[in-house]
């Protein structure tokens, strides 16, 4: 029996990031994707000390809600912070999720805050029993709160590991086995680790429970002082596409391959760059758009929301 | 455990990747503040003081918020308290302008200047240092209710 209740009979679909108001970009990628990845930390803003979804972006999302489903992928939860995760991230999820048909939500297995201070970067958690004791109840809390699949993404390790008690894959296997959460397999992150300190991608994939992988991330980045950085700023390298092809052959539950690009990089390269890259990736994997019947969302509510926003 | 922790700290301190991580954090902080506080950042950059000001802000401010709107406002308040009176006026002005553009400054805010505000704005936005700014007593009134959000008054 497959323990993962999310087998997609049609196989994986393409997905890409949409984090800044740009209808040309959205319309350009729409023929290729079944999912749009959105990051609450990017699409929310603060007004008078209160978080709100940027209305123009929400309007964009609602305008395509009959054609795609959404993958909510956060950066600000800081699930690995000793003092606890950032509850304000979940407040934003509470505001966002009623508006959209979200297939699943996800976060990074790392931390961005220490003692309340924002690090402005993300660090990997130690792979220890003490960390598992912190993480497992937090994951379960999130799962029970939202009643939809929750995925974790392994991140790059720029700093030396703190006395690891588990291998990278072994730690992820324990987390998924204990909680039933899914995984995002980020092949570009693995390539960064391989480049930066000789991480063995093949051994990692051989040890990882690939049945837990529901989404695959790919991206292109940059090098700095000889380090390959996970910065989502460019085209996907052939090596990343090759790893992805190999991984897809062993990830039966992978529903989405997401090409990630930062809004800052979209501004730098232009929307057409992203559209062309999405088209190239789609062609490389011979993906076909499955189409999407908005059954689990609420089209009437979406129309109502759109009407309110347009009026506003 | 104590010995283990200190050996890890030594390993970390000697790791060349620690400098890379610090640089990444510095980039993001500077990049976000530069985009949010465009005018004040522009002046500080012309003066060659932007990176130092950002580093100083993060070193001396506890729990800088993650939201750029909150962090940016805190940065402008920080610059407004620094000894450079022109940068201080500009930071106060930009904070008021941001609030006015959001529709949050209906009553208006008055900012005092000891040089001509337009000349400072030109320097900040063009990224070209003026030979000198015209000294004098000036005020800007910033409000959501003003077309273009501000008016300049010469007080002499």
Coordinates of C-alpha atoms in Angstrom, one line a residue:
Chain A
X1 CA 0.0 0.0 0.0
X2 CA 1.3 3.4 -0.9
X3 CA 1.4 5.5 2.3
X4 CA 1.2 8.7 0.4
X5 CA -2.4 9.6 -0.4
X6 CA -1.6 12.0 -3.2
X7 CA -0.8 10.0 -6.3
X8 CA -1.5 12.0 -9.4
X9 CA -2.5 9.7 -12.2
X10 CA -1.5 12.2 -14.9
X11 CA 2.1 12.6 -13.7
X12 CA 3.9 15.8 -12.9
X13 CA 3.0 19.2 -14.2
X14 CA 5.0 22.4 -14.5
X15 CA 4.8 25.2 -12.1
X16 CA 6.5 28.5 -11.7
X17 CA 6.8 31.4 -9.3
X18 CA 4.5 34.5 -9.4
X19 CA 5.4 37.0 -6.6
X20 CA 5.0 40.4 -8.2
X21 CA 2.2 42.0 -10.2
X22 CA 3.0 41.4 -13.8
X23 CA 0.1 40.3 -16.0
X24 CA 2.3 39.9 -19.0
X25 CA 4.3 37.3 -17.2
X26 CA 1.3 35.5 -15.8
X27 CA -0.5 35.3 -19.2
X28 CA 2.8 34.2 -20.8
X29 CA 3.4 31.2 -18.5
X30 CA -0.2 30.2 -18.2
X31 CA -0.2 27.9 -21.3
X32 CA 2.6 25.8 -19.8
X33 CA 1.7 25.5 -16.1
X34 CA -0.9 23.7 -14.0
X35 CA 0.4 25.3 -10.8
X36 CA 1.5 28.7 -9.7
X37 CA 3.9 29.0 -6.7
X38 CA 3.3 32.0 -4.5
X39 CA 5.2 33.1 -1.5
X40 CA 3.2 34.9 1.3
X41 CA 6.3 36.8 2.4
X42 CA 6.5 38.4 -1.0
X43 CA 2.8 39.0 -1.9
X44 CA 1.9 40.5 1.5
X45 CA 2.6 44.0 2.5
X46 CA 2.3 46.0 5.8
X47 CA -0.1 48.9 6.2
X48 CA -0.6 50.6 9.5
X49 CA 1.1 47.7 11.2
X50 CA -1.3 45.2 9.7
X51 CA -0.4 42.5 7.0
X52 CA -2.5 42.4 3.9
X53 CA -2.3 40.7 0.5
X54 CA -1.3 43.2 -2.2
X55 CA -4.6 43.7 -3.9
X56 CA -3.2 43.8 -7.5
X57 CA -1.5 40.4 -7.0
X58 CA -4.5 38.8 -5.4
X59 CA -6.6 40.1 -8.3
X60 CA -4.0 38.5 -10.7
X61 CA -4.2 35.2 -8.9
X62 CA -8.0 35.2 -8.9
X63 CA -8.0 35.9 -12.6
X64 CA -6.3 32.6 -13.3
X65 CA -7.9 30.6 -10.5
X66 CA -10.0 28.5 -12.9
X67 CA -6.9 27.5 -14.9
X68 CA -4.3 26.7 -12.2
X69 CA -4.0 25.6 -8.6
X70 CA -1.7 27.4 -6.2
X71 CA 1.3 26.1 -4.3
X72 CA 2.0 28.3 -1.3
X73 CA 5.7 28.3 -0.5
X74 CA 6.9 30.3 2.5
X75 CA 10.2 31.6 3.6
X76 CA 9.3 33.3 6.9
X77 CA 8.0 30.5 9.1
X78 CA 11.4 29.8 10.5
X79 CA 10.3 26.3 11.6
X80 CA 13.7 25.5 13.0
X81 CA 14.1 28.5 15.4
X82 CA 14.7 27.3 18.9
X83 CA 12.2 29.8 20.3
X84 CA 9.4 28.6 18.1
X85 CA 8.2 29.3 14.6
X86 CA 6.9 32.7 13.5
X87 CA 3.2 32.7 14.2
X88 CA 2.7 35.9 12.1
X89 CA 3.6 33.8 9.0
X90 CA 0.6 31.5 9.9
X91 CA -1.6 34.6 10.3
X92 CA -0.8 35.5 6.7
X93 CA -1.6 32.0 5.6
X94 CA -5.0 32.3 7.4
X95 CA -5.6 35.5 5.4
X96 CA -4.5 34.0 2.0
X97 CA -5.8 30.5 2.0
X98 CA -9.6 31.3 1.9
X99 CA -9.0 33.2 -1.3
X100 CA -7.3 30.5 -3.4
X101 CA -7.4 26.9 -4.4
X102 CA -4.2 25.8 -2.7
X103 CA -3.0 22.2 -3.6
X104 CA -0.5 22.2 -0.7
X105 CA 1.7 24.5 1.3
X106 CA 5.3 24.2 2.1
X107 CA 8.3 25.7 3.9
X108 CA 12.0 25.4 4.1
X109 CA 13.6 23.1 6.7
X110 CA 15.6 25.9 8.2
X111 CA 15.5 29.1 10.3
X112 CA 15.6 32.8 9.5
X113 CA 15.3 34.1 13.0
X114 CA 17.4 33.8 16.2
X115 CA 16.0 35.2 19.4
X116 CA 13.5 37.3 17.4
X117 CA 16.3 38.8 15.2
X118 CA 15.8 38.4 11.5
X119 CA 19.0 36.9 9.9
X120 CA 18.2 38.0 6.4
X121 CA 19.4 34.6 5.2
X122 CA 18.3 31.1 5.9
X123 CA 20.3 28.5 7.7
X124 CA 19.9 24.7 7.8
X125 CA 18.9 23.0 11.1
X126 CA 21.2 20.6 12.9
X127 CA 20.3 17.0 12.1
X128 CA 20.0 15.9 15.8
X129 CA 17.4 14.2 18.0
X130 CA 17.0 17.5 19.8
X131 CA 16.0 19.1 16.6
X132 CA 13.6 16.3 15.7
X133 CA 11.9 16.9 19.1
X134 CA 11.4 20.5 18.2
X135 CA 10.3 19.9 14.6
X136 CA 7.9 17.0 14.8
X137 CA 5.2 18.7 17.0
X138 CA 5.5 21.9 15.1
X139 CA 4.9 20.1 11.8
X140 CA 1.9 18.2 13.3
X141 CA 0.5 21.5 14.6
X142 CA 0.6 23.0 11.2
X143 CA -0.8 19.9 9.5
X144 CA -3.8 19.8 11.9
X145 CA -4.4 23.5 11.6
X146 CA -4.8 23.6 7.8
X147 CA -5.9 20.1 6.9
X148 CA -4.0 20.1 3.7
X149 CA -0.7 18.6 2.7
X150 CA 2.4 20.3 4.2
X151 CA 5.8 19.9 2.5
X152 CA 9.3 20.7 3.7
X153 CA 12.2 21.6 1.5
X154 CA 15.8 20.7 2.4
X155 CA 18.0 23.8 2.0
X156 CA 21.6 24.4 1.1
X157 CA 24.3 24.1 3.8
X158 CA 26.6 27.0 3.6
X159 CA 27.9 26.7 7.1
X160 CA 29.5 23.6 8.6
X161 CA 27.0 21.1 10.1
X162 CA 26.7 21.1 13.9
X163 CA 27.6 17.5 15.1
X164 CA 25.1 15.7 12.9
X165 CA 23.5 12.6 14.3
X166 CA 21.8 11.6 11.0
X167 CA 22.6 11.8 7.3
X168 CA 20.7 14.4 5.3
X169 CA 18.4 11.9 3.8
X170 CA 18.1 9.9 7.1
X171 CA 16.9 13.0 8.9
X172 CA 14.3 13.8 6.2
X173 CA 13.2 10.2 6.2
X174 CA 12.5 10.4 10.0
X175 CA 10.6 13.6 9.7
X176 CA 8.4 12.3 6.9
X177 CA 7.8 8.9 8.6
X178 CA 6.9 10.6 12.0
X179 CA 4.6 13.2 10.6
X180 CA 3.5 12.1 7.2
X181 CA 4.6 15.5 5.7
X182 CA 5.7 15.5 2.1
X183 CA 9.0 16.7 0.7
X184 CA 10.2 19.2 -1.9
X185 CA 13.2 17.8 -3.6
X186 CA 15.3 20.8 -4.7
X187 CA 17.8 19.6 -7.2
X188 CA 19.5 23.0 -7.5
X189 CA 20.1 23.1 -3.8
X190 CA 21.7 19.7 -4.0
X191 CA 24.0 20.9 -6.8
X192 CA 25.0 23.9 -4.7
X193 CA 26.0 21.5 -1.9
X194 CA 27.8 19.2 -4.3
X195 CA 29.7 22.2 -5.7
X196 CA 30.4 23.8 -2.4
X197 CA 31.6 20.9 -0.3
X198 CA 31.4 17.7 -2.4
X199 CA 27.9 16.6 -1.3
X200 CA 27.1 13.2 -2.9
X201 CA 23.8 13.7 -4.7
X202 CA 23.5 10.1 -5.8
X203 CA 23.9 8.7 -2.3
X204 CA 21.4 11.2 -1.0
X205 CA 18.8 10.2 -3.6
X206 CA 19.5 6.5 -3.0
X207 CA 18.9 6.9 0.7
X208 CA 15.9 9.3 0.6
X209 CA 12.4 8.0 0.7
X210 CA 11.5 9.4 -2.7
X211 CA 7.8 8.4 -2.3
X212 CA 7.5 11.4 0.0
X213 CA 8.5 13.8 -2.7
X214 CA 5.5 15.6 -4.0
X215 CA 7.2 18.6 -5.6
X216 CA 10.6 19.1 -7.3
X217 CA 12.2 22.5 -7.4
X218 CA 14.7 23.7 -10.1
X219 CA 16.4 27.0 -10.5
X220 CA 19.5 28.7 -11.7
X221 CA 21.8 30.8 -9.6
X222 CA 25.2 32.4 -9.4
X223 CA 28.6 31.9 -8.0
X224 CA 30.3 34.1 -5.4
X225 CA 33.8 33.7 -4.1
X226 CA 33.7 30.2 -5.5
X227 CA 30.5 29.2 -3.8
X228 CA 27.4 28.3 -5.8
X229 CA 24.5 30.3 -4.3
X230 CA 20.9 29.3 -4.1
X231 CA 19.7 32.6 -5.4
X232 CA 17.1 31.7 -8.1
X233 CA 18.3 34.3 -10.5
X234 CA 18.6 32.7 -13.9
X235 CA 18.2 29.9 -16.3
X236 CA 18.3 26.3 -15.2
X237 CA 21.5 24.5 -16.1
X238 CA 21.6 21.4 -18.2
X239 CA 23.0 19.5 -15.2
X240 CA 20.0 20.5 -13.1
X241 CA 17.6 19.3 -15.8
X242 CA 19.4 16.0 -16.1
X243 CA 19.2 15.5 -12.3
X244 CA 15.5 16.3 -12.5
X245 CA 14.9 13.8 -15.3
X246 CA 16.6 11.1 -13.2
X247 CA 14.7 12.1 -10.1
X248 CA 11.4 12.1 -11.8
X249 CA 11.9 8.4 -12.8
X250 CA 12.0 7.5 -9.1
X251 CA 9.5 9.9 -7.6
X252 CA 6.1 8.4 -8.4
X253 CA 4.2 11.0 -6.3
X254 CA 5.8 14.1 -7.6
X255 CA 3.0 16.2 -8.9
X256 CA 4.8 19.4 -9.8
X257 CA 8.2 20.6 -11.1
X258 CA 8.5 24.2 -10.1
X259 CA 10.9 26.6 -11.8
X260 CA 11.7 29.2 -9.2
X261 CA 12.8 32.7 -9.9
X262 CA 13.0 35.6 -7.6
X263 CA 10.9 38.7 -8.4
X264 CA 14.1 40.7 -8.3
X265 CA 15.5 38.5 -11.1
X266 CA 12.3 38.9 -13.1
X267 CA 12.8 42.7 -12.9
X268 CA 16.4 42.3 -14.0
X269 CA 15.8 39.9 -16.9
X270 CA 12.3 40.9 -17.9
X271 CA 9.1 38.8 -18.0
X272 CA 9.9 37.3 -21.5
X273 CA 13.0 35.7 -20.1
X274 CA 10.9 33.8 -17.6
X275 CA 8.3 32.9 -20.2
X276 CA 11.0 31.5 -22.5
X277 CA 12.6 29.5 -19.8
X278 CA 9.3 28.0 -18.7
X279 CA 8.6 27.1 -22.3
X280 CA 12.0 25.5 -22.6
X281 CA 11.6 23.5 -19.4
X282 CA 8.2 22.3 -20.5
X283 CA 9.6 21.2 -23.8
X284 CA 12.6 19.5 -22.2
X285 CA 10.4 17.3 -20.1
X286 CA 7.7 17.0 -22.7
X287 CA 5.2 18.3 -20.1
X288 CA 1.6 18.8 -21.2
X289 CA -0.8 21.1 -19.4
X290 CA -3.3 18.9 -17.8
X291 CA -5.9 21.6 -17.3
X292 CA -7.5 22.2 -14.1
X293 CA -11.1 21.9 -13.0
X294 CA -11.6 24.2 -10.0
X295 CA -13.5 21.7 -7.9
X296 CA -12.0 22.1 -4.5
X297 CA -11.9 25.9 -4.6
X298 CA -14.9 28.1 -4.7
X299 CA -15.3 29.8 -8.1
X300 CA -18.3 31.8 -6.9
X301 CA -16.2 33.1 -4.0
X302 CA -13.4 33.8 -6.4
X303 CA -15.6 35.8 -8.7
X304 CA -17.0 37.7 -5.7
X305 CA -13.5 38.5 -4.4
X306 CA -12.5 39.7 -7.8
X307 CA -15.5 41.9 -8.1
X308 CA -14.8 43.5 -4.7
X309 CA -11.2 44.0 -5.6
X310 CA -12.0 45.5 -9.0
X311 CA -14.5 47.8 -7.4
X312 CA -11.9 48.7 -4.8
Chain B
X1 CA 28.9 19.4 25.6
X2 CA 30.5 22.7 26.4
X3 CA 33.8 21.6 24.8
X4 CA 31.9 20.3 21.8
X5 CA 30.1 23.6 21.3
X6 CA 33.3 25.6 21.6
X7 CA 35.0 23.4 19.1
X8 CA 32.1 23.9 16.7
X9 CA 32.3 27.6 17.2
X10 CA 36.0 27.5 16.4
X11 CA 35.2 25.5 13.2
X12 CA 32.5 28.0 12.3
X13 CA 34.7 31.0 12.9
X14 CA 37.4 29.6 10.6
X15 CA 35.0 28.6 7.9
X16 CA 35.4 30.7 4.7
X17 CA 31.6 30.2 4.1
X18 CA 30.8 32.2 7.2
X19 CA 31.9 35.3 5.3
X20 CA 29.7 34.4 2.4
X21 CA 26.7 34.0 4.6
X22 CA 27.4 37.4 6.2
X23 CA 27.7 38.9 2.7
X24 CA 24.4 37.4 1.6
X25 CA 22.6 38.9 4.7
X26 CA 24.3 42.3 4.0
X27 CA 23.2 42.2 0.4
X28 CA 19.6 41.5 1.2
X29 CA 19.4 44.1 3.9
X30 CA 21.0 46.8 1.7
X31 CA 18.9 45.7 -1.3
X32 CA 15.6 45.8 0.5
X33 CA 16.3 49.2 2.2
X34 CA 17.6 50.6 -1.1
X35 CA 14.3 49.7 -2.8
X36 CA 12.1 50.9 0.1
X37 CA 13.9 54.1 1.0
X38 CA 14.9 55.1 -2.5
X39 CA 15.6 58.8 -1.8
X40 CA 17.4 58.6 1.5
X41 CA 19.4 55.6 0.2
X42 CA 20.3 57.6 -2.9
X43 CA 21.7 60.5 -0.8
X44 CA 23.6 58.1 1.5
X45 CA 25.1 56.4 -1.5
X46 CA 26.2 59.7 -3.1
X47 CA 27.8 60.5 0.3
X48 CA 29.5 57.1 0.3
X49 CA 27.8 56.3 3.6
X50 CA 25.0 53.9 2.7
X51 CA 26.6 50.5 3.5
X52 CA 28.0 51.8 6.8
X53 CA 24.7 53.2 7.7
X54 CA 22.9 49.9 7.0
X55 CA 25.5 48.0 9.0
X56 CA 25.3 50.5 11.9
X57 CA 21.4 50.3 11.8
X58 CA 21.4 46.5 12.1
X59 CA 24.1 46.4 14.7
X60 CA 22.5 49.0 17.0
X61 CA 18.8 48.1 16.5
X62 CA 17.3 45.2 18.3
X63 CA 14.8 42.9 16.5
X64 CA 14.7 44.7 13.2
X65 CA 11.4 43.6 11.7
X66 CA 11.3 41.2 8.8
X67 CA 8.7 43.2 6.9
X68 CA 10.5 45.8 4.7
X69 CA 7.8 48.3 5.4
X70 CA 8.5 48.1 9.1
X71 CA 12.3 47.7 8.8
X72 CA 12.3 50.6 6.2
X73 CA 10.4 52.9 8.5
X74 CA 12.8 52.0 11.4
X75 CA 15.8 52.7 9.2
X76 CA 14.4 56.1 8.2
X77 CA 13.9 56.9 11.9
X78 CA 17.4 55.8 12.6
X79 CA 18.8 58.1 9.9
X80 CA 16.7 61.0 11.1
X81 CA 18.4 60.7 14.5
X82 CA 21.9 60.8 13.1
X83 CA 24.0 64.0 13.3
X84 CA 23.9 64.9 9.6
X85 CA 21.0 67.4 9.5
X86 CA 20.4 67.1 5.7
X87 CA 20.2 63.3 5.7
X88 CA 18.0 63.6 8.8
X89 CA 15.6 66.0 7.2
X90 CA 15.5 63.8 4.0
X91 CA 14.8 60.7 6.0
X92 CA 12.0 62.4 7.9
X93 CA 10.6 63.7 4.6
X94 CA 10.8 60.3 2.9
X95 CA 9.0 58.6 5.9
X96 CA 6.3 61.1 5.6
X97 CA 6.1 60.8 1.9
X98 CA 5.7 57.0 2.1
X99 CA 2.9 57.4 4.6
X100 CA 1.3 60.1 2.5
X101 CA 1.4 57.9 -0.7
X102 CA -0.3 55.1 1.3
X103 CA -3.1 57.5 2.3
X104 CA -2.0 57.3 5.9
X105 CA -1.0 61.0 6.4
X106 CA -4.2 63.0 6.2
X107 CA -3.3 65.7 8.8
X108 CA 0.1 66.5 7.3
X109 CA 3.7 66.6 8.7
X110 CA 6.1 69.5 8.7
X111 CA 9.8 68.9 8.2
X112 CA 12.5 71.6 8.7
X113 CA 15.5 71.9 6.4
X114 CA 18.6 74.0 6.6
X115 CA 19.2 73.7 2.8
X116 CA 16.9 73.8 -0.2
X117 CA 15.0 70.5 -0.3
X118 CA 14.7 70.4 -4.0
X119 CA 18.5 70.5 -4.4
X120 CA 18.8 67.6 -1.9
X121 CA 16.2 65.6 -3.7
X122 CA 17.9 66.3 -7.0
X123 CA 21.2 65.0 -5.6
X124 CA 19.6 61.9 -4.1
X125 CA 17.6 61.0 -7.2
X126 CA 20.3 61.8 -9.8
X127 CA 23.0 60.2 -7.7
X128 CA 25.2 63.2 -8.5
X129 CA 26.7 65.3 -5.7
X130 CA 25.9 69.0 -6.0
X131 CA 28.8 71.4 -5.5
X132 CA 26.9 72.9 -2.6
X133 CA 23.3 73.2 -1.5
X134 CA 21.7 76.6 -1.0
X135 CA 21.6 77.3 2.7
X136 CA 18.5 78.8 4.3
X137 CA 15.4 78.0 6.4
X138 CA 12.9 75.8 4.5
X139 CA 10.0 73.6 5.4
X140 CA 8.2 70.8 3.6
X141 CA 4.6 70.0 4.3
X142 CA 3.8 66.4 3.5
X143 CA 0.2 65.1 3.4
X144 CA -2.0 62.6 1.6
X145 CA -4.2 65.6 0.8
X146 CA -1.7 67.5 -1.3
X147 CA -1.3 66.9 -5.0
X148 CA 2.1 65.3 -5.4
X149 CA 2.0 64.8 -1.6
X150 CA 4.3 67.7 -0.6
X151 CA 4.9 71.5 -0.8
X152 CA 8.1 73.4 -0.1
X153 CA 8.1 76.7 1.8
X154 CA 11.0 79.1 2.1
X155 CA 10.8 80.5 5.7
X156 CA 13.0 83.7 5.3

